Structure formats: structure tokens, C-alpha cells
Tab-separated table of C-alpha atoms and ligand atoms in Angstrom:
chain	number	residue	atom	x	y	z
W	1	MET	CA	-51.195	2.678	2.319
W	2	SER	CA	-48.136	4.279	1.656
W	3	ASP	CA	-45.092	2.548	-0.247
W	4	ALA	CA	-43.398	1.641	3.409
W	5	PHE	CA	-46.131	-0.452	4.044
W	6	SER	CA	-46.908	-1.769	0.635
W	7	ARG	CA	-43.399	-3.213	0.551
W	8	GLU	CA	-43.285	-4.916	4.055
W	9	PRO	CA	-42.468	-8.702	4.503
W	10	VAL	CA	-45.183	-10.387	6.098
W	11	TRP	CA	-45.025	-12.058	9.007
W	12	ASP	CA	-41.967	-14.705	8.612
W	13	PRO	CA	-40.860	-16.701	12.179
W	14	ARG	CA	-37.311	-17.642	9.998
W	15	ARG	CA	-36.735	-14.126	9.559
W	16	PHE	CA	-37.902	-12.549	12.077
W	17	PRO	CA	-36.615	-12.044	16.076
W	18	PRO	CA	-38.548	-14.312	18.007
W	19	ALA	CA	-42.404	-12.943	18.947
W	20	ALA	CA	-45.057	-14.030	21.112
W	21	ARG	CA	-47.173	-16.366	20.270
W	22	ALA	CA	-51.061	-14.724	20.449
W	23	PRO	CA	-52.534	-13.531	17.674
W	24	ARG	CA	-51.739	-9.481	16.688
W	25	THR	CA	-54.510	-8.226	18.024
W	26	VAL	CA	-54.380	-9.257	21.744
W	27	GLN	CA	-50.380	-8.993	21.197
W	28	THR	CA	-51.878	-4.482	19.957
W	29	ALA	CA	-54.351	-4.778	23.075
W	30	ARG	CA	-51.846	-5.351	25.826
W	31	MET	CA	-49.931	-2.793	23.774
W	32	LEU	CA	-53.125	0.034	24.269
W	33	ARG	CA	-53.661	-1.290	27.659
W	34	ASP	CA	-49.841	-1.172	28.757
W	35	PRO	CA	-47.111	-0.163	26.522
W	36	GLN	CA	-44.548	0.129	29.384
W	37	GLY	CA	-45.067	-2.893	30.083
W	38	TYR	CA	-45.949	-5.406	27.890
W	39	PRO	CA	-43.168	-5.124	25.734
W	40	ARG	CA	-40.581	-5.183	29.200
W	41	ALA	CA	-41.934	-9.477	28.867
W	42	LEU	CA	-41.103	-10.078	25.632
W	43	ARG	CA	-37.282	-8.827	26.560
W	44	ASP	CA	-37.221	-10.690	29.861
W	45	ARG	CA	-38.466	-14.007	27.778
W	46	PHE	CA	-36.955	-13.209	24.652
W	47	GLY	CA	-33.556	-10.734	24.884
W	48	PRO	CA	-33.038	-7.189	23.507
W	49	VAL	CA	-34.502	-8.183	19.984
W	50	PHE	CA	-37.767	-9.438	19.913
W	51	SER	CA	-40.700	-8.407	16.870
W	52	LEU	CA	-43.759	-7.344	18.225
W	53	ARG	CA	-46.030	-9.116	16.199
W	54	ALA	CA	-49.179	-5.814	16.428
W	55	PHE	CA	-51.330	-3.807	13.803
W	56	PRO	CA	-51.299	-1.148	12.154
W	57	TYR	CA	-48.010	-3.945	10.565
W	58	ARG	CA	-48.648	-6.818	8.543
W	59	GLY	CA	-44.994	-8.934	9.584
W	60	ALA	CA	-43.347	-7.483	13.328
W	61	LEU	CA	-42.746	-3.985	14.581
W	62	VAL	CA	-38.380	-5.795	14.718
W	63	CYS	CA	-37.982	-3.549	18.495
W	64	ALA	CA	-33.949	-2.958	20.607
W	65	ALA	CA	-34.266	-2.493	23.923
W	66	ASP	CA	-30.717	-1.821	24.756
W	67	ALA	CA	-27.945	0.311	24.945
W	68	ASP	CA	-26.104	-1.517	22.025
W	69	THR	CA	-29.045	-2.145	20.120
W	70	ASN	CA	-30.349	1.571	20.480
W	71	ARG	CA	-27.246	2.774	19.555
W	72	THR	CA	-27.243	0.425	15.974
W	73	VAL	CA	-30.906	1.841	15.175
W	74	LEU	CA	-29.680	4.999	15.875
W	75	THR	CA	-26.895	5.130	14.201
W	76	ASP	CA	-26.429	2.154	11.651
W	77	HIS	CA	-27.746	4.481	8.265
W	78	ARG	CA	-26.561	2.145	6.307
W	79	ARG	CA	-29.143	-0.806	8.055
W	80	PHE	CA	-31.233	1.159	8.658
W	81	THR	CA	-32.850	3.792	7.119
W	82	GLY	CA	-35.066	6.561	8.462
W	83	GLY	CA	-37.994	9.036	6.595
W	84	ASP	CA	-39.881	6.305	5.294
W	85	ALA	CA	-40.961	5.149	8.438
W	86	ALA	CA	-42.512	7.783	8.704
W	87	ALA	CA	-44.214	7.086	6.685
W	88	LEU	CA	-47.655	6.959	8.805
W	89	LEU	CA	-47.603	10.825	9.740
W	90	ALA	CA	-46.630	11.746	6.421
W	91	PRO	CA	-50.227	13.011	5.411
W	92	ALA	CA	-49.926	15.683	9.785
W	93	VAL	CA	-46.904	16.825	9.489
W	94	GLY	CA	-46.241	16.542	5.204
W	95	ALA	CA	-43.867	13.927	3.329
W	96	GLY	CA	-41.391	16.828	2.689
W	97	SER	CA	-41.340	17.404	5.903
W	98	LEU	CA	-38.095	17.142	7.633
W	99	ILE	CA	-39.235	13.989	9.506
W	100	CYS	CA	-40.253	12.210	6.881
W	101	THR	CA	-37.005	12.964	4.270
W	102	PRO	CA	-35.778	9.817	4.089
W	103	PRO	CA	-31.209	9.987	2.631
W	104	PRO	CA	-29.385	11.154	0.971
W	105	GLY	CA	-31.864	14.170	0.766
W	106	HIS	CA	-32.507	14.397	5.210
W	107	LEU	CA	-29.090	15.742	6.334
W	108	ARG	CA	-29.614	18.486	3.278
W	109	ARG	CA	-32.417	19.018	4.331
W	110	ARG	CA	-31.474	19.147	8.368
W	111	ARG	CA	-28.019	21.416	7.452
W	112	LEU	CA	-30.990	24.419	6.685
W	113	LEU	CA	-32.933	23.625	10.021
W	114	LEU	CA	-30.505	23.731	11.992
W	115	PRO	CA	-28.702	26.467	12.398
W	116	PRO	CA	-32.637	28.339	13.372
W	117	PHE	CA	-32.073	25.846	16.682
W	118	HIS	CA	-28.466	26.593	17.287
W	119	GLY	CA	-28.237	25.879	21.101
W	120	ALA	CA	-27.319	29.810	21.594
W	121	ARG	CA	-29.635	30.742	18.947
W	122	ILE	CA	-32.077	29.453	21.719
W	123	ALA	CA	-30.729	31.516	24.776
W	124	LYS	CA	-31.508	34.201	23.388
W	125	TRP	CA	-35.888	33.017	22.986
W	126	ALA	CA	-35.401	32.543	26.442
W	127	GLY	CA	-37.183	35.861	27.950
W	128	ARG	CA	-40.112	35.112	25.376
W	129	VAL	CA	-40.804	31.862	26.497
W	130	ARG	CA	-40.131	33.293	30.196
W	131	GLU	CA	-43.480	35.545	29.349
W	132	LEU	CA	-45.636	33.195	27.929
W	133	VAL	CA	-44.406	31.107	30.964
W	134	ARG	CA	-45.280	33.564	33.353
W	135	THR	CA	-48.813	34.632	31.278
W	136	GLY	CA	-49.727	31.067	31.009
W	137	LEU	CA	-49.301	30.637	35.183
W	138	PRO	CA	-51.805	32.267	36.457
W	139	GLU	CA	-54.697	29.579	35.094
W	140	LEU	CA	-52.294	26.772	36.159
W	141	LEU	CA	-52.687	28.617	39.223
W	142	ALA	CA	-55.821	28.592	39.882
W	143	ALA	CA	-57.147	24.837	38.945
W	144	ARG	CA	-55.441	24.044	42.028
W	145	ASP	CA	-56.897	21.535	43.038
W	146	GLY	CA	-56.166	18.633	41.252
W	147	GLY	CA	-56.362	19.236	37.749
W	148	PRO	CA	-54.289	17.557	33.988
W	149	VAL	CA	-51.781	19.246	33.597
W	150	ARG	CA	-51.151	18.232	30.479
W	151	PRO	CA	-54.130	20.702	28.012
W	152	TRP	CA	-52.487	23.876	30.354
W	153	ALA	CA	-49.207	22.465	28.560
W	154	GLN	CA	-50.876	21.530	25.191
W	155	ARG	CA	-51.001	25.673	25.429
W	156	LEU	CA	-48.056	26.649	25.960
W	157	THR	CA	-45.811	24.805	24.225
W	158	LEU	CA	-48.340	25.510	21.148
W	159	ASP	CA	-48.061	29.758	21.957
W	160	VAL	CA	-44.281	29.109	22.369
W	161	ILE	CA	-43.752	27.603	19.166
W	162	LEU	CA	-46.244	30.158	16.996
W	163	ARG	CA	-44.185	32.883	19.170
W	164	VAL	CA	-40.622	31.033	18.146
W	165	VAL	CA	-41.227	29.246	14.980
W	166	LEU	CA	-43.336	31.379	13.062
W	167	GLY	CA	-42.356	34.435	14.313
W	168	LEU	CA	-46.603	35.921	15.411
W	169	THR	CA	-46.875	38.949	17.864
W	170	ASP	CA	-49.953	39.088	16.043
W	171	PRO	CA	-52.561	38.779	18.931
W	172	ALA	CA	-55.464	37.952	15.950
W	173	ARG	CA	-53.245	35.936	13.709
W	174	THR	CA	-52.480	34.024	17.021
W	175	ALA	CA	-55.910	32.760	17.375
W	176	ALA	CA	-56.771	32.139	13.784
W	177	PHE	CA	-53.720	29.614	14.043
W	178	ARG	CA	-55.073	28.387	17.797
W	179	ARG	CA	-58.080	27.877	16.791
W	180	ALA	CA	-56.967	26.107	12.840
W	181	LEU	CA	-54.316	23.805	15.130
W	182	THR	CA	-55.433	22.996	18.542
W	183	PRO	CA	-58.476	19.860	16.505
W	184	PHE	CA	-55.934	19.528	13.599
W	185	VAL	CA	-53.528	18.516	16.274
W	186	GLY	CA	-55.416	16.747	18.915
W	187	THR	CA	-55.475	13.270	19.529
W	188	ALA	CA	-58.499	12.448	18.057
W	189	ASN	CA	-57.774	13.358	15.523
W	190	LEU	CA	-54.175	12.503	14.433
W	191	ALA	CA	-55.625	8.837	15.396
W	192	VAL	CA	-57.786	9.507	12.235
W	193	LEU	CA	-54.315	7.774	10.442
W	194	PHE	CA	-54.119	5.030	12.586
W	195	LEU	CA	-57.232	3.855	11.136
W	196	PRO	CA	-57.370	1.534	7.813
W	197	GLY	CA	-56.528	3.280	4.492
W	198	PRO	CA	-60.703	3.179	2.992
W	199	VAL	CA	-61.559	4.691	6.323
W	200	ARG	CA	-59.012	7.134	6.143
W	201	ARG	CA	-60.346	9.155	3.088
W	202	ASP	CA	-62.081	12.508	2.808
W	203	LEU	CA	-65.654	10.595	3.027
W	204	GLY	CA	-67.357	13.643	3.457
W	205	PRO	CA	-67.754	16.554	6.367
W	206	LEU	CA	-68.539	14.209	9.045
W	207	SER	CA	-66.228	10.815	8.028
W	208	PRO	CA	-63.454	10.838	10.361
W	209	GLY	CA	-60.793	11.032	7.169
W	210	GLY	CA	-62.774	14.587	6.230
W	211	ARG	CA	-62.581	16.593	8.943
W	212	PHE	CA	-59.154	15.423	9.242
W	213	HIS	CA	-58.545	16.824	5.381
W	214	ARG	CA	-60.111	19.637	6.509
W	215	LEU	CA	-58.548	21.387	8.959
W	216	ARG	CA	-55.712	19.769	7.337
W	217	ALA	CA	-56.935	22.638	4.751
W	218	THR	CA	-57.306	25.585	7.110
W	219	VAL	CA	-54.133	25.303	8.198
W	220	ARG	CA	-51.708	24.766	5.035
W	221	ALA	CA	-54.070	28.167	4.203
W	222	LEU	CA	-52.705	29.801	7.074
W	223	ALA	CA	-49.672	29.250	7.214
W	224	ARG	CA	-49.633	29.950	3.539
W	225	GLU	CA	-51.017	33.916	3.601
W	226	GLU	CA	-48.290	33.557	6.570
W	227	ILE	CA	-45.598	32.229	4.426
W	228	ALA	CA	-47.121	35.387	1.498
W	229	ALA	CA	-46.909	38.007	4.525
W	230	ARG	CA	-43.297	37.530	6.168
W	231	ARG	CA	-41.671	37.677	1.873
W	232	ALA	CA	-43.176	40.650	1.447
W	233	ALA	CA	-42.668	41.377	5.394
W	234	PRO	CA	-39.577	44.607	5.071
W	235	ASP	CA	-38.444	43.825	9.236
W	236	ARG	CA	-37.752	39.820	7.673
W	237	ALA	CA	-33.687	40.499	7.288
W	238	HIS	CA	-34.034	41.390	11.629
W	239	ARG	CA	-36.226	38.781	12.289
W	240	ASP	CA	-34.973	35.370	14.270
W	241	ASP	CA	-38.220	33.695	14.123
W	242	VAL	CA	-36.760	29.420	12.746
W	243	LEU	CA	-40.134	30.945	9.125
W	244	SER	CA	-38.123	33.929	8.253
W	245	LEU	CA	-34.568	32.154	9.000
W	246	LEU	CA	-35.513	29.881	6.524
W	247	LEU	CA	-37.102	32.018	4.856
W	248	GLY	CA	-33.303	34.168	4.347
W	249	ALA	CA	-31.455	30.296	3.818
W	250	ARG	CA	-29.292	28.915	1.428
W	251	ASP	CA	-28.297	25.321	1.066
W	252	GLU	CA	-24.766	24.570	-0.278
W	253	GLU	CA	-26.293	23.665	-3.489
W	254	GLY	CA	-27.283	27.190	-4.373
W	255	VAL	CA	-31.068	25.859	-3.418
W	256	GLY	CA	-32.934	28.006	-0.397
W	257	PRO	CA	-36.864	27.560	1.080
W	258	ASP	CA	-38.806	29.080	-2.106
W	259	ASP	CA	-41.153	26.746	-2.862
W	260	ASP	CA	-43.058	27.190	-0.711
W	261	ASP	CA	-45.312	23.581	-0.858
W	262	ARG	CA	-41.707	22.312	0.995
W	263	LEU	CA	-41.686	24.887	3.817
W	264	LEU	CA	-45.333	24.586	5.250
W	265	ASP	CA	-44.827	20.432	5.116
W	266	GLU	CA	-42.004	21.886	6.707
W	267	LEU	CA	-43.247	24.422	9.574
W	268	THR	CA	-45.679	21.782	9.930
W	269	GLY	CA	-43.623	19.086	10.643
W	270	LEU	CA	-42.025	21.534	13.609
W	271	VAL	CA	-44.548	22.570	14.993
W	272	LEU	CA	-46.247	19.068	15.469
W	273	ALA	CA	-43.140	17.100	15.887
W	274	GLY	CA	-41.912	20.442	18.718
W	275	TYR	CA	-45.795	20.642	20.639
W	276	GLU	CA	-47.445	17.498	22.337
W	277	THR	CA	-43.676	16.223	22.982
W	278	THR	CA	-43.054	19.701	25.525
W	279	ALA	CA	-46.204	19.903	27.043
W	280	THR	CA	-46.482	15.283	27.578
W	281	THR	CA	-42.709	16.356	28.984
W	282	ILE	CA	-43.625	18.616	31.469
W	283	ALA	CA	-47.532	17.358	32.123
W	284	TRP	CA	-45.250	13.596	33.227
W	285	THR	CA	-42.853	15.958	35.549
W	286	LEU	CA	-45.146	17.302	37.486
W	287	HIS	CA	-47.307	14.325	37.636
W	288	LEU	CA	-44.399	12.187	39.303
W	289	LEU	CA	-42.706	15.243	41.311
W	290	ALA	CA	-45.758	15.211	43.081
W	291	HIS	CA	-46.088	11.350	43.916
W	292	GLN	CA	-42.420	12.322	45.343
W	293	PRO	CA	-42.324	14.609	47.953
W	294	ALA	CA	-38.789	14.041	48.793
W	295	ALA	CA	-37.568	14.304	45.775
W	296	ARG	CA	-39.940	17.567	45.050
W	297	ASP	CA	-38.660	18.955	48.428
W	298	ALA	CA	-35.126	18.202	46.719
W	299	LEU	CA	-35.136	20.178	43.985
W	300	ILE	CA	-37.328	23.346	45.307
W	301	ALA	CA	-34.710	23.585	47.680
W	302	ASP	CA	-31.692	23.690	45.118
W	303	LEU	CA	-34.050	26.251	42.897
W	304	ASP	CA	-34.724	28.436	45.907
W	305	THR	CA	-30.436	28.398	45.532
W	306	GLY	CA	-30.305	29.579	41.999
W	307	SER	CA	-29.156	26.121	41.417
W	308	ASP	CA	-30.017	24.916	38.319
W	309	GLN	CA	-28.542	21.461	38.679
W	310	LEU	CA	-31.417	19.413	40.585
W	311	LEU	CA	-33.415	20.561	37.628
W	312	LYS	CA	-31.466	18.958	34.778
W	313	ALA	CA	-31.122	15.900	36.501
W	314	THR	CA	-34.781	15.755	37.872
W	315	LEU	CA	-35.645	16.952	34.320
W	316	LYS	CA	-33.188	13.644	32.522
W	317	GLU	CA	-35.290	11.366	34.731
W	318	SER	CA	-38.206	12.280	33.910
W	319	SER	CA	-37.823	12.095	31.114
W	320	ARG	CA	-35.819	8.594	32.076
W	321	LEU	CA	-38.960	6.579	33.111
W	322	ARG	CA	-41.457	8.637	30.771
W	323	PRO	CA	-39.823	10.026	27.478
W	324	ALA	CA	-42.679	10.929	25.987
W	325	VAL	CA	-41.524	9.674	22.335
W	326	TYR	CA	-42.101	5.820	22.380
W	327	ASN	CA	-39.069	4.688	19.886
W	328	ALA	CA	-37.506	6.038	16.791
W	329	MET	CA	-38.540	4.520	13.694
W	330	ARG	CA	-36.582	2.690	11.026
W	331	THR	CA	-36.730	0.187	7.380
W	332	ALA	CA	-34.617	-1.841	7.513
W	333	ALA	CA	-32.572	-0.867	4.109
W	334	HIS	CA	-31.415	-5.433	2.741
W	335	ASP	CA	-31.425	-8.303	4.752
W	336	THR	CA	-29.613	-8.166	8.124
W	337	GLU	CA	-29.167	-8.235	11.527
W	338	LEU	CA	-30.110	-6.795	14.625
W	339	GLY	CA	-27.798	-7.745	17.868
W	340	GLY	CA	-28.218	-10.970	16.318
W	341	ARG	CA	-31.261	-12.088	15.363
W	342	PRO	CA	-32.456	-11.550	11.925
W	343	VAL	CA	-33.992	-8.788	10.324
W	344	PRO	CA	-35.424	-9.502	6.564
W	345	ARG	CA	-34.859	-6.358	4.230
W	346	HIS	CA	-38.186	-3.172	4.936
W	347	ALA	CA	-39.281	-4.889	8.159
W	348	PHE	CA	-39.857	-1.749	10.823
W	349	VAL	CA	-37.212	-1.474	13.096
W	350	ALA	CA	-38.146	0.241	16.259
W	351	ALA	CA	-35.443	1.528	19.292
W	352	LEU	CA	-37.683	0.889	22.156
W	353	PHE	CA	-36.741	4.124	24.587
W	354	PRO	CA	-38.723	2.893	27.268
W	355	LEU	CA	-37.130	-0.122	27.685
W	356	THR	CA	-33.370	0.964	26.409
W	357	HIS	CA	-34.010	3.242	30.236
W	358	LEU	CA	-36.022	0.310	32.274
W	359	ASP	CA	-32.959	-1.691	31.784
W	360	PRO	CA	-31.523	-2.974	34.561
W	361	ALA	CA	-28.115	-3.228	33.590
W	362	LEU	CA	-28.703	0.542	32.447
W	363	TRP	CA	-30.123	2.013	35.497
W	364	PRO	CA	-30.078	0.292	39.289
W	365	ASP	CA	-33.801	0.511	40.743
W	366	PRO	CA	-34.647	1.781	37.339
W	367	ASP	CA	-38.285	2.407	38.311
W	368	ALA	CA	-37.795	4.483	41.447
W	369	PHE	CA	-37.389	7.732	40.614
W	370	ARG	CA	-33.823	8.927	41.530
W	371	PRO	CA	-32.767	12.498	39.959
W	372	GLU	CA	-29.647	12.334	41.628
W	373	ARG	CA	-28.541	9.681	39.497
W	374	HIS	CA	-27.588	11.743	37.389
W	375	LEU	CA	-25.762	14.051	38.908
W	376	GLY	CA	-22.472	11.342	38.788
W	377	PRO	CA	-20.675	10.471	36.333
W	378	GLU	CA	-22.814	10.055	32.410
W	379	PRO	CA	-24.847	6.960	31.665
W	380	ALA	CA	-23.215	4.520	29.004
W	381	PRO	CA	-23.358	5.492	25.477
W	382	TYR	CA	-27.731	5.481	24.576
W	383	ALA	CA	-28.866	4.610	27.887
W	384	LEU	CA	-30.674	7.907	28.064
W	385	THR	CA	-31.843	8.721	24.053
W	386	PRO	CA	-35.213	10.770	25.049
W	387	PHE	CA	-33.697	13.002	23.052
W	388	GLY	CA	-32.806	9.791	20.243
W	389	GLY	CA	-28.962	10.535	18.756
W	390	GLY	CA	-27.464	9.860	14.844
W	391	VAL	CA	-27.660	12.156	12.521
W	392	ARG	CA	-31.715	12.446	13.073
W	393	ARG	CA	-31.654	13.271	16.920
W	394	CYS	CA	-33.900	15.704	17.361
W	395	ILE	CA	-33.149	19.772	16.992
W	396	GLY	CA	-35.409	20.759	18.596
W	397	ALA	CA	-34.262	19.380	21.498
W	398	SER	CA	-32.813	22.807	23.407
W	399	LEU	CA	-36.230	24.357	23.121
W	400	ALA	CA	-38.118	21.726	24.644
W	401	GLN	CA	-35.190	21.961	27.442
W	402	LEU	CA	-35.876	25.575	28.314
W	403	GLU	CA	-39.705	25.468	27.530
W	404	THR	CA	-39.069	22.564	30.183
W	405	GLU	CA	-36.757	24.111	32.614
W	406	THR	CA	-39.018	27.542	32.364
W	407	VAL	CA	-41.934	26.484	33.161
W	408	LEU	CA	-40.727	23.822	36.046
W	409	THR	CA	-38.228	27.293	37.660
W	410	GLU	CA	-41.244	29.240	37.541
W	411	VAL	CA	-43.845	26.509	38.393
W	412	LEU	CA	-42.495	25.122	41.920
W	413	ALA	CA	-41.624	29.000	42.511
W	414	ALA	CA	-44.944	29.793	43.127
W	415	ALA	CA	-46.918	26.981	43.997
W	416	VAL	CA	-46.093	21.919	45.851
W	417	PRO	CA	-46.712	19.920	43.592
W	418	GLU	CA	-49.638	17.355	45.636
W	419	PRO	CA	-50.980	13.464	43.684
W	420	ALA	CA	-54.357	14.679	43.265
W	421	GLY	CA	-55.452	10.623	42.939
W	422	PRO	CA	-53.228	7.163	42.438
W	423	PRO	CA	-49.849	7.802	39.897
W	424	GLU	CA	-52.021	7.578	36.750
W	425	PRO	CA	-49.930	4.989	34.199
W	426	PRO	CA	-48.555	5.450	30.781
W	427	ARG	CA	-51.016	5.173	27.589
W	428	LEU	CA	-49.841	5.395	23.671
W	429	VAL	CA	-50.800	7.810	21.623
W	430	SER	CA	-49.504	7.664	17.974
W	431	VAL	CA	-45.980	7.906	19.421
W	432	THR	CA	-45.833	9.426	22.174
W	433	LEU	CA	-46.047	8.470	25.990
W	434	VAL	CA	-48.651	9.991	27.763
W	435	PRO	CA	-50.284	9.918	31.656
W	436	ALA	CA	-53.216	8.183	31.534
W	437	HIS	CA	-55.387	10.960	32.798
W	438	GLY	CA	-53.388	14.198	31.285
W	439	GLY	CA	-50.880	13.796	34.566
W	440	ARG	CA	-53.172	15.307	37.354
W	441	VAL	CA	-51.660	17.103	40.419
W	442	ARG	CA	-52.468	19.363	42.916
W	443	LEU	CA	-50.817	22.436	43.119
W	444	ARG	CA	-50.400	24.621	46.559
W	445	PRO	CA	-49.483	27.614	46.489
W	446	ARG	CA	-46.496	28.030	48.909
W	447	GLY	CA	-46.879	30.175	51.503
W	448	PRO	CA	-43.770	32.181	53.746
W	449	ARG	CA	-42.570	28.559	55.992
W	450	ASP	CA	-41.973	26.945	52.589
W	451	ARG	CA	-40.479	30.305	50.693
W	452	PRO	CA	-36.782	30.911	51.349
W	453	PRO	CA	-35.158	33.961	50.154
W	454	ARG	CA	-34.604	33.173	46.104
W	455	MET	CA	-31.403	34.103	44.574
W	456	SER	CA	-32.306	35.920	41.140
G	1	HEM	C1	-39.850	17.627	24.823
G	1	HEM	C2	-39.653	17.216	23.585
G	1	HEM	C3	-39.206	16.184	22.792
G	1	HEM	C4	-39.246	15.371	22.649
G	1	HEM	C5	-39.205	14.678	24.097
G	1	HEM	C6	-38.106	15.221	20.953
G	1	HEM	C7	-38.048	13.514	20.972
G	1	HEM	C8	-37.321	14.186	18.986
G	1	HEM	C9	-37.014	12.663	19.536
G	1	HEM	C10	-37.161	11.556	19.923
G	1	HEM	C11	-36.443	12.403	17.423
G	1	HEM	C12	-36.232	11.632	16.872
G	1	HEM	C13	-36.292	10.992	15.951
G	1	HEM	C14	-36.068	9.701	14.925
G	1	HEM	O1	-35.035	9.691	15.036
G	1	HEM	O2	-36.600	9.020	14.007
G	1	HEM	C15	-36.806	13.582	17.772
G	1	HEM	C16	-36.811	14.369	15.922
G	1	HEM	C17	-37.045	15.062	15.631
G	1	HEM	N1	-37.661	16.380	17.043
G	1	HEM	FE1	-37.692	16.335	18.517
G	1	HEM	N2	-38.222	16.607	20.717
G	1	HEM	C18	-39.063	16.682	21.144
G	1	HEM	C19	-39.273	18.866	21.366
G	1	HEM	C20	-38.925	19.145	19.636
G	1	HEM	C21	-39.763	20.684	19.592
G	1	HEM	C22	-39.384	21.351	20.142
G	1	HEM	C23	-39.030	20.366	17.707
G	1	HEM	C24	-38.810	21.521	17.373
G	1	HEM	C25	-40.189	22.539	17.085
G	1	HEM	C26	-38.558	19.090	17.504
G	1	HEM	C27	-38.214	18.959	16.163
G	1	HEM	C28	-37.928	17.547	16.029
G	1	HEM	C29	-37.711	16.912	14.047
G	1	HEM	C30	-37.861	18.850	13.203
G	1	HEM	C31	-37.163	15.831	13.871
G	1	HEM	C32	-36.863	14.868	13.050
G	1	HEM	C33	-34.931	15.528	12.507
G	1	HEM	C34	-34.579	14.266	11.946
G	1	HEM	O3	-35.915	12.899	11.271
G	1	HEM	O4	-33.419	14.538	11.241
G	1	HEM	N3	-38.450	18.139	18.261
G	1	HEM	N4	-37.041	14.185	18.120
């Protein structure tokens, strides 16, 4: 186990916020079965700060579930430190990635990584993203009989990352990366990270740990070749993909990412942080729209006028109800308190976004899907944080928004999402809240009746 886990304090009800009495195995099973409902019941019972005694924590996960405590966990970096808490993901995203870097190194790294993801630069990628969406759309529409959206969206978001982050344009090279990355980032492979230490080890090619390490080695070998090729590329200075920009970047101490291992970690971190999350948001939004005909029809009508107002509101609403990232993790820097409850040093602390997003004090009728609630004044600070907040806020938010908005615009211009079965409950896969069956949707092609002229 990593340092963060070996330092974790053991359970002591006097030093932690209140917890349910049920054994750890039972609480883990309840979380897996109902990752929104179970912690909600704990919040109703204990208030906005409580302990969840579930695997893999031997103490407890301290949970924050309202806007005030969400803000504290996300922004009070002296008390709640990021980076170490992501240790569990380190073998996949790379121990040297931004996600796994604690302060003080974190801010320096972040300054280096932010410019390639700046909103103005992302806007220039819009054409590339639209092209990829249009290329993939026929495949989604062909499977209009009610298949899950998520696998399609995963292929698309992986292609976007390969194009704009790694800058791949050669189809053979793109295909090689896709072949290596798809099994590596797959749920079954990443589940290895949550297995007990000995099972996670490389025990030969047939063991889960062995498979994980081999897939990881293949991905890293490919990325290493790409870095070497890009370093030598004569046109590097004129390229605007993230890899080329990072190779040209220098941070304030005059250090550039010429350490290939660090760059490899950073690139794998970006792929993993940006691919599954965006795909899941796309799947949830189309699935929720299929089950909300009034909201769906209003959105289609608004898009047909050339507006994107309701589109942005719809994406906020789907991220409120079903945030793709379940929580932000921190560790307590010292013995402290949260919302008046004790938190021992080195305890894991999580801002549980789905709970804050469903807090009835912040969101009237919280379970209803009502995009128009986002058309009025801004919500209370830290009431809606699908991309986190503070100095660890998602650096890929603008890219994710570009992708999700482009997909929704293109899909809804061509088809009307309809239910393909009952609404799917959320399931927790690693830190992602996914639709239980991949977000099944029937896509009915739009006929002349529901196709008013689209403004450019
Ligand atoms: C809808 C899609 C996405 C969602 C919901 C999402 C959500 C988040 C959240 C909640 C955090 C903060 C975690 C924390 O505070 O510990 C985060 C961090 C991060 N995200 Fe995203 N993300 C998305 C897409 C992307 C994309 C497309 C990229 C890049 C290609 C990306 C790269 C990152 C990175 C590097 C961090 C770490 C930032 C830091 O530690 O300073 N994300 N994301």
C-alpha cells in the first residue's frame, strides 16, 4: 500500500465524525449498490459531515456533503491536502502526474500544464472536435435500437484526447494507441487498483496484476516513442497539441519537461482524467434526456433557433444530478475539524459532489431534472462543482465542455433520444459515477416534422 494508506489512522469513533454501526463489508456493499442513496441516508442521519466505513479505508472516509464543507475541503489546502490521496490511482495515472502531486510541487506543475488547456486555445480545437464527432456519429445513429451510449462516447473521447493532447494525425499510429489504451483504461483493468496489495502484484501474464503491468508497459512504450518523435519533429514549434506545447514549455525555475518519465506520467494522467469522465457525462446527458421528453423537446427547439443557452443549462443539470466524478479526495494535514466534527491527521477526506448537488437546501426538488433552474441567478458558491474547485479544479473543463456541447448539438440535430428501458441507476466504478447499463438510449431519426430549419 502507498504511504497515504500506511499513514491512515485506524478507526476510532472519538476521533472521527459519526458513522453507521454496520460492518465495513456491509457499508461497502451498500455504497456499491446505491452510491447516491446510501451516503444520502447517512447525511440525513448524521448531518453534512459523517464517516463512511468502507473498503479500502481501514479507518474511515470522512465525507463532506454540503456547500460549506465542500468549499472547505476543496479550498483549505493547509488543512486538506490533495495529491497523496490519489495514491491509489498512481499506478495507472502515473505517480508523477499532476493528479498525484502534493503541494508545494503541485502549483508549479499546474502552471506548466494550464496554458495548453486555456479556453481561447480550446476554442481553436472546435473544428477538430466537430470533425471527430461527425465521423463517429453514423455509428451511434446506426445502433439506434437502444444500445448503450457510453462505449461509443468512450471511443470518441479517446480519439479526441489522442488528437488534441497527443497530437496524433497518422491513422496507423492512432489505431496503435487506441488498441493499447482501450484495454488499459477499461474498467476491468483499472479495477485491479482496488484489489488488496498481493493480488495487485504482477504474478504472471494470467494474473490481473500481470495483465495490468503488461498493458501499462505497452502504453508507456508507445507514448515514449511519440515523445521522442515529437522532440525530433521539425514542425514542433508550430503545432498546438498539448504534447508539443509541453515540450516547448519552461516553468518559472527554468525547468522544462525534458524528463521523459515525468512527461509520460503527465500524458497518461491527462488521458485517464479526461476520457472516461467526458464519455460518462455524454452518456448520462443523452440517457436523462431520453427519459425527460419535455426537457428534451425544449432543448431541441432551442438548439434549432441557434441558441446554446439551454444546452449549457442542460449539461449543468445532468452534471448536478449525475456528476461523472463522484468526489474529490484529500488527506488531513493535521488533527483538525470539519463542520464542527473531529478529523484526525492523515485521515482521507472526500467532498462528495452528488450529495451537495442533491442538497434540498441548495436545490429545491433536488431529484427533478430541470435544466431551466440554471437559467436564473448563479447558485450558491460551491453548490455545483462537477469540475471541483480551488487550485485543483479540473484543467480540462473547457475541453470537456467543448466535447459534450458538440456531441449534444450534433446528435440532437439528427435524432431524438427516447427511452430504451427504465431509467438506469448510478453505479460507482473507481471514482466515476456511471449509468448501470452504459446509458441505453433509442435514437429516433428526426423527420421533417421535427426538423425546423437550423440557423448557422
Ligand atoms: C466531463 C468531464 C470531466 C469532469 C467531470 C472532470 C472532473 C474533474 C474534477 C472534479 C477534478 C478535481 C479533482 C480534485 O479536486 O481532486 C478534476 C481534475 C483534473 N482534471 Fe478533470 N474532469 C473532466 C474532464 C477532463 C479532461 C478532458 C481533462 C484533460 C484532458 C481533465 C484533466 C484533469 C486534470 C489534469 C485534473 C487534476 C488537476 C489538479 O490536480 O490540479 N479533466 N477533473
